[in-house]
């Protein structure tokens, strides 16, 4: 089974509901860190890569950013994001982070949290982030090394976490075996690199001014006391200002029309336009894409997914 499909299964309808309930995160701390490192104009276009239920997208909106794209491969996560983000200037797109349905040099910054670990090819994901970023734009990712749980002993915190997860699992109707299945099905397929390896990729792939913050606790007091906490590090790089071609966006309004100028066919990267009826069509290869629940679905063909 492809990781792309395991990811859909893991965060299915119940899994997506559970996702927001078991993460006790200090949102303000993320907000402050992001504001410090992002430091771009409020009308810049920012892509939240692997937005999930829209955590970073909502932070960006609360910070006053006016043009946000939330992209994820998982329709259930996106549907939850849609509920949470209604009224915010966030355009949601379903697409594969390893085949981003966006034009080269089309966004001012890419932000991402907790996504690279679940990618079978994180280097390609970073390449894609860089490709769609305008020269001079920023690529920022929050990653954690928490998943690499070296402590095998059952500690009190672990026990509390497990009991709590069982409780929430029952409450949300998610399968109690979902995590076990996830690890079984992704076995040997997720490289889960260290934070330093991500930094190396940023540098090797041409980003400048690469920085990594020390891993810090972003969990709430509850998470710190009764959970293992949520440690994150921010990694940032700037795309060098060498390329001359920058997509020129003249639209003043942030909405469907402006998004359409940025979107690209995930098969051939040509323009896509609205079809009669409901959907998008590629002007190059003529592939059609559905719009489901108001969210355009630009996933590539199954054989392109990893
Ligand atoms: C742990 S969640 C993080 C979600 C969100 N960024 C957050 O901070 O809460 C990982 C997310 O990555 C998404 N994802 C995994 N593989 C992906 C891919 N190939 N393309 C796009 N999104 C992907 C999953 O669907 C999921 O929503
Ligand atoms: Zn096409």
Coordinates of C-alpha atoms and ligand atoms in Angstrom, one line a residue:
X1 CA 0.0 0.0 0.0
X2 CA 1.3 3.4 -0.9
X3 CA 2.1 5.8 2.0
X4 CA -0.2 8.3 0.3
X5 CA -3.1 5.9 0.8
X6 CA -2.1 5.0 4.3
X7 CA -2.2 8.7 5.2
X8 CA -5.8 8.8 3.9
X9 CA -6.8 5.8 5.9
X10 CA -5.0 6.9 9.1
X11 CA -6.7 10.3 9.2
X12 CA -10.1 9.2 8.0
X13 CA -13.2 10.9 9.1
X14 CA -12.8 9.7 12.7
X15 CA -9.0 10.0 12.6
X16 CA -9.3 13.6 11.5
X17 CA -11.8 14.4 14.3
X18 CA -9.4 12.8 16.8
X19 CA -6.4 14.7 15.5
X20 CA -7.5 18.0 16.9
X21 CA -8.5 16.5 20.3
X22 CA -5.2 14.9 21.3
X23 CA -2.8 17.7 20.5
X24 CA -2.4 20.1 23.4
X25 CA -0.4 22.7 21.7
X26 CA 0.6 26.2 22.8
X27 CA -0.7 28.1 19.8
X28 CA 0.6 31.4 20.9
X29 CA 4.1 30.2 21.0
X30 CA 3.8 28.9 17.5
X31 CA 2.3 32.3 16.5
X32 CA 5.2 34.2 18.0
X33 CA 7.9 32.0 16.5
X34 CA 6.2 32.1 13.1
X35 CA 5.8 35.8 13.2
X36 CA 9.5 36.3 14.0
X37 CA 10.8 34.1 11.2
X38 CA 8.3 34.6 8.5
X39 CA 8.5 38.4 8.5
X40 CA 6.8 39.1 5.1
X41 CA 4.1 41.5 4.1
X42 CA 0.6 40.6 5.1
X43 CA -0.7 40.5 1.5
X44 CA 1.9 37.9 0.5
X45 CA 0.8 34.6 -0.7
X46 CA 1.6 31.9 1.8
X47 CA 1.3 28.2 1.3
X48 CA 0.6 26.0 4.3
X49 CA 2.1 22.7 3.0
X50 CA 0.3 19.7 4.5
X51 CA -2.2 22.0 6.3
X52 CA -4.1 19.1 7.8
X53 CA -6.9 20.6 9.9
X54 CA -5.5 24.0 9.2
X55 CA -3.3 24.7 12.3
X56 CA -0.7 27.0 10.7
X57 CA -3.2 28.4 8.2
X58 CA -5.4 29.6 11.1
X59 CA -2.4 31.1 12.8
X60 CA -1.5 32.9 9.6
X61 CA -5.1 34.2 9.3
X62 CA -5.1 35.3 13.0
X63 CA -1.8 37.1 12.4
X64 CA -3.5 39.1 9.6
X65 CA -2.1 37.4 6.5
X66 CA -4.6 37.9 3.7
X67 CA -3.7 35.3 1.1
X68 CA -3.3 31.8 2.4
X69 CA -3.4 28.5 0.6
X70 CA -3.9 25.3 2.7
X71 CA -2.9 22.2 0.8
X72 CA -3.2 18.6 1.9
X73 CA -3.6 15.2 0.4
X74 CA -6.3 14.2 2.8
X75 CA -9.8 15.1 2.2
X76 CA -11.0 14.5 5.7
X77 CA -8.4 16.7 7.2
X78 CA -9.3 19.4 4.7
X79 CA -13.0 19.2 5.4
X80 CA -12.2 19.8 9.1
X81 CA -9.9 22.7 8.1
X82 CA -12.8 24.1 6.1
X83 CA -15.1 24.1 9.1
X84 CA -12.5 25.8 11.3
X85 CA -11.4 28.4 8.7
X86 CA -14.7 29.6 7.4
X87 CA -14.5 33.4 7.1
X88 CA -10.7 33.4 7.0
X89 CA -8.8 34.2 3.7
X90 CA -7.7 30.6 3.3
X91 CA -8.1 28.8 0.0
X92 CA -8.0 25.0 0.5
X93 CA -6.6 22.7 -2.2
X94 CA -6.3 18.9 -2.2
X95 CA -3.0 17.9 -3.7
X96 CA 0.1 15.9 -3.2
X97 CA 3.0 17.6 -1.6
X98 CA 5.4 15.5 -3.7
X99 CA 3.7 16.7 -7.0
X100 CA 2.5 20.2 -5.9
X101 CA -0.3 21.4 -8.2
X102 CA 1.2 24.9 -8.2
X103 CA 3.2 26.9 -10.7
X104 CA 6.9 27.5 -10.3
X105 CA 7.8 30.7 -8.3
X106 CA 4.2 31.4 -7.4
X107 CA 4.0 31.9 -3.7
X108 CA 5.9 34.2 -1.4
X109 CA 6.5 31.7 1.4
X110 CA 5.9 28.1 2.3
X111 CA 5.2 27.1 5.8
X112 CA 4.7 23.7 7.1
X113 CA 4.4 21.8 10.4
X114 CA 4.8 18.1 11.2
X115 CA 4.6 16.9 7.6
X116 CA 8.1 15.8 6.5
X117 CA 8.1 12.9 8.9
X118 CA 5.1 11.3 7.1
X119 CA 6.7 11.7 3.6
X120 CA 8.3 8.8 1.9
X121 CA 10.6 11.2 0.1
X122 CA 11.1 14.3 2.3
X123 CA 13.9 15.6 0.0
X124 CA 11.5 15.7 -2.9
X125 CA 8.9 17.5 -0.7
X126 CA 11.5 20.2 0.1
X127 CA 12.4 20.5 -3.6
X128 CA 8.7 21.0 -4.4
X129 CA 8.4 23.7 -1.6
X130 CA 11.4 25.5 -3.2
X131 CA 10.1 25.2 -6.7
X132 CA 6.9 27.0 -6.0
X133 CA 8.5 29.7 -3.8
X134 CA 9.3 32.9 -5.5
X135 CA 13.0 34.0 -5.6
X136 CA 13.7 35.8 -2.3
X137 CA 10.8 33.9 -0.7
X138 CA 11.0 31.8 2.5
X139 CA 10.6 28.2 3.2
X140 CA 9.8 27.4 6.8
X141 CA 9.1 24.1 8.5
X142 CA 8.4 23.1 12.1
X143 CA 9.6 19.6 12.6
X144 CA 9.9 17.3 15.6
X145 CA 12.1 14.5 16.6
X146 CA 9.5 13.3 19.1
X147 CA 8.4 10.4 16.9
X148 CA 11.8 8.8 17.5
X149 CA 10.8 7.5 20.9
X150 CA 14.0 6.0 22.2
X151 CA 12.7 5.5 25.7
X152 CA 11.1 2.1 25.6
X153 CA 10.2 1.9 29.3
X154 CA 6.6 2.5 30.2
X155 CA 6.7 5.8 32.2
X156 CA 3.8 7.4 34.0
X157 CA 3.5 10.0 31.3
X158 CA 3.3 7.4 28.6
X159 CA 0.6 5.5 30.5
X160 CA -1.4 8.7 30.9
X161 CA -1.0 9.5 27.2
X162 CA -2.1 6.0 26.2
X163 CA -5.1 6.0 28.5
X164 CA -6.1 9.4 27.3
X165 CA -5.7 8.4 23.6
X166 CA -7.9 5.3 24.3
X167 CA -10.5 7.6 25.8
X168 CA -10.5 10.0 22.9
X169 CA -10.4 7.2 20.4
X170 CA -13.6 5.8 21.9
X171 CA -15.1 9.2 22.1
X172 CA -14.5 10.0 18.4
X173 CA -15.2 6.5 17.1
X174 CA -11.8 6.1 15.6
X175 CA -10.3 2.6 15.4
X176 CA -8.2 1.7 18.4
X177 CA -5.9 -0.1 16.0
X178 CA -5.3 2.8 13.7
X179 CA -1.8 3.7 15.0
X180 CA -0.6 0.1 15.0
X181 CA -1.9 -0.3 11.4
X182 CA -0.2 2.9 10.4
X183 CA 3.2 1.8 11.6
X184 CA 2.8 -1.7 10.1
X185 CA 1.8 -0.3 6.7
X186 CA 4.5 2.3 6.5
X187 CA 7.2 0.1 7.8
X188 CA 10.5 0.8 6.0
X189 CA 8.8 3.5 3.8
X190 CA 9.3 6.6 5.9
X191 CA 13.0 7.6 6.3
X192 CA 12.1 10.0 9.2
X193 CA 15.3 11.9 9.0
X194 CA 16.9 13.9 11.8
X195 CA 16.4 17.6 12.0
X196 CA 20.0 18.1 11.0
X197 CA 19.4 16.1 7.8
X198 CA 16.5 18.4 6.9
X199 CA 18.9 21.4 7.4
X200 CA 21.3 19.7 5.0
X201 CA 18.6 19.2 2.4
X202 CA 17.7 22.9 2.7
X203 CA 21.3 23.8 2.1
X204 CA 22.0 21.2 -0.6
X205 CA 18.9 22.2 -2.5
X206 CA 20.1 25.8 -2.8
X207 CA 18.4 27.7 0.0
X208 CA 20.4 30.4 1.7
X209 CA 20.5 31.8 5.2
X210 CA 19.4 28.4 6.5
X211 CA 18.7 28.5 10.3
X212 CA 17.4 25.9 12.7
X213 CA 16.1 26.9 16.2
X214 CA 16.8 24.6 19.2
X215 CA 14.1 22.1 19.8
X216 CA 11.7 23.6 22.2
X217 CA 8.6 22.6 24.0
X218 CA 5.4 23.8 22.3
X219 CA 2.9 21.7 24.4
X220 CA 0.5 23.3 26.8
X221 CA 1.0 22.8 30.6
X222 CA -1.3 19.8 30.4
X223 CA 0.8 18.3 27.7
X224 CA 3.9 18.9 29.7
X225 CA 2.7 17.5 32.9
X226 CA 0.7 14.5 31.8
X227 CA 1.9 13.9 28.3
X228 CA 5.4 13.7 26.8
X229 CA 5.0 17.3 25.5
X230 CA 5.4 18.4 21.9
X231 CA 8.9 19.5 21.0
X232 CA 9.5 21.3 17.8
X233 CA 12.3 23.0 16.0
X234 CA 11.9 25.6 13.2
X235 CA 14.0 25.3 10.1
X236 CA 14.1 28.2 7.7
X237 CA 15.7 29.0 4.4
X238 CA 15.5 31.7 1.7
X239 CA 15.3 31.0 -2.0
X240 CA 18.1 32.9 -3.7
X241 CA 17.1 35.8 -5.9
X242 CA 18.6 34.6 -9.1
X243 CA 15.7 33.6 -11.3
X244 CA 14.0 36.4 -13.2
X245 CA 10.7 34.8 -14.0
X246 CA 8.2 35.6 -11.3
X247 CA 4.5 35.0 -11.7
X248 CA 2.9 38.4 -11.8
X249 CA -0.4 38.5 -10.0
X250 CA -2.5 41.5 -10.8
X251 CA -5.8 40.4 -9.1
X252 CA -6.6 42.5 -6.1
X253 CA -9.1 40.2 -4.5
X254 CA -8.0 37.0 -2.8
X255 CA -10.2 34.2 -4.0
X256 CA -10.9 31.6 -6.6
X257 CA -9.6 33.7 -9.6
X258 CA -6.3 34.5 -8.0
X259 CA -5.9 30.9 -6.8
X260 CA -6.5 29.7 -10.4
X261 CA -3.6 31.7 -11.6
X262 CA -1.3 29.9 -9.2
X263 CA -2.7 26.4 -9.6
X264 CA -1.2 24.1 -12.1
X265 CA -2.2 20.7 -13.5
X266 CA -0.5 18.0 -11.3
X267 CA 0.3 16.0 -14.5
X268 CA 1.7 18.5 -16.9
X269 CA 1.9 21.8 -14.9
X270 CA -0.2 23.7 -17.5
X271 CA -2.9 26.2 -16.5
X272 CA -6.1 24.9 -15.2
X273 CA -9.4 26.7 -15.7
X274 CA -13.0 26.3 -14.5
X275 CA -15.0 23.8 -16.5
X276 CA -18.7 24.1 -17.2
X277 CA -20.5 22.3 -14.5
X278 CA -18.3 21.7 -11.5
X279 CA -14.6 21.1 -11.8
X280 CA -11.3 22.2 -13.3
X281 CA -9.8 21.3 -16.6
X282 CA -6.1 21.4 -17.6
X283 CA -5.5 23.6 -20.7
X284 CA -2.6 21.3 -21.7
X285 CA -3.4 17.6 -21.2
X286 CA -7.1 18.2 -20.7
X287 CA -7.2 16.2 -17.5
X288 CA -10.2 17.2 -15.4
X289 CA -10.2 17.7 -11.6
X290 CA -13.3 17.7 -9.4
X291 CA -14.2 20.3 -6.8
X292 CA -15.5 18.4 -3.8
X293 CA -17.2 20.3 -1.0
X294 CA -15.8 23.6 -2.4
X295 CA -12.2 22.2 -2.3
X296 CA -10.5 21.6 -5.7
X297 CA -9.0 18.1 -5.9
X298 CA -5.7 18.2 -7.9
X299 CA -4.3 14.9 -6.8
X300 CA -2.2 13.4 -9.7
X301 CA -2.9 10.0 -11.1
X302 CA -2.5 7.1 -8.7
X303 CA 0.8 5.9 -10.3
X304 CA 2.4 9.3 -9.4
X305 CA 1.7 8.9 -5.7
X306 CA 4.4 7.4 -3.5
Ligands
LIG1 C1 0.7 15.3 11.5 S1 -0.3 16.0 10.3 C2 0.1 17.8 10.4 C3 -1.0 18.7 9.9 C4 -0.8 20.2 10.1 N1 0.4 20.6 9.4 C5 -0.6 20.5 11.6 O1 0.4 21.1 11.9 O2 -1.5 20.2 12.4 C6 0.4 15.5 8.7 C7 -0.4 16.0 7.6 O3 0.4 15.8 6.4 C8 -0.5 15.4 5.3 N2 0.2 14.7 4.3 C9 0.9 13.5 4.3 N3 1.4 13.2 3.1 C10 1.1 14.2 2.3 C11 1.4 14.5 0.9 N4 2.0 13.6 0.2 N5 0.9 15.6 0.4 C12 0.2 16.5 1.2 N6 -0.1 16.4 2.5 C13 0.4 15.2 3.0 C14 -1.5 14.5 6.1 O4 -2.7 14.3 5.3 C15 -1.7 15.3 7.4 O5 -2.7 16.2 7.3
LIG2 ZN1 -2.3 18.8 -17.6

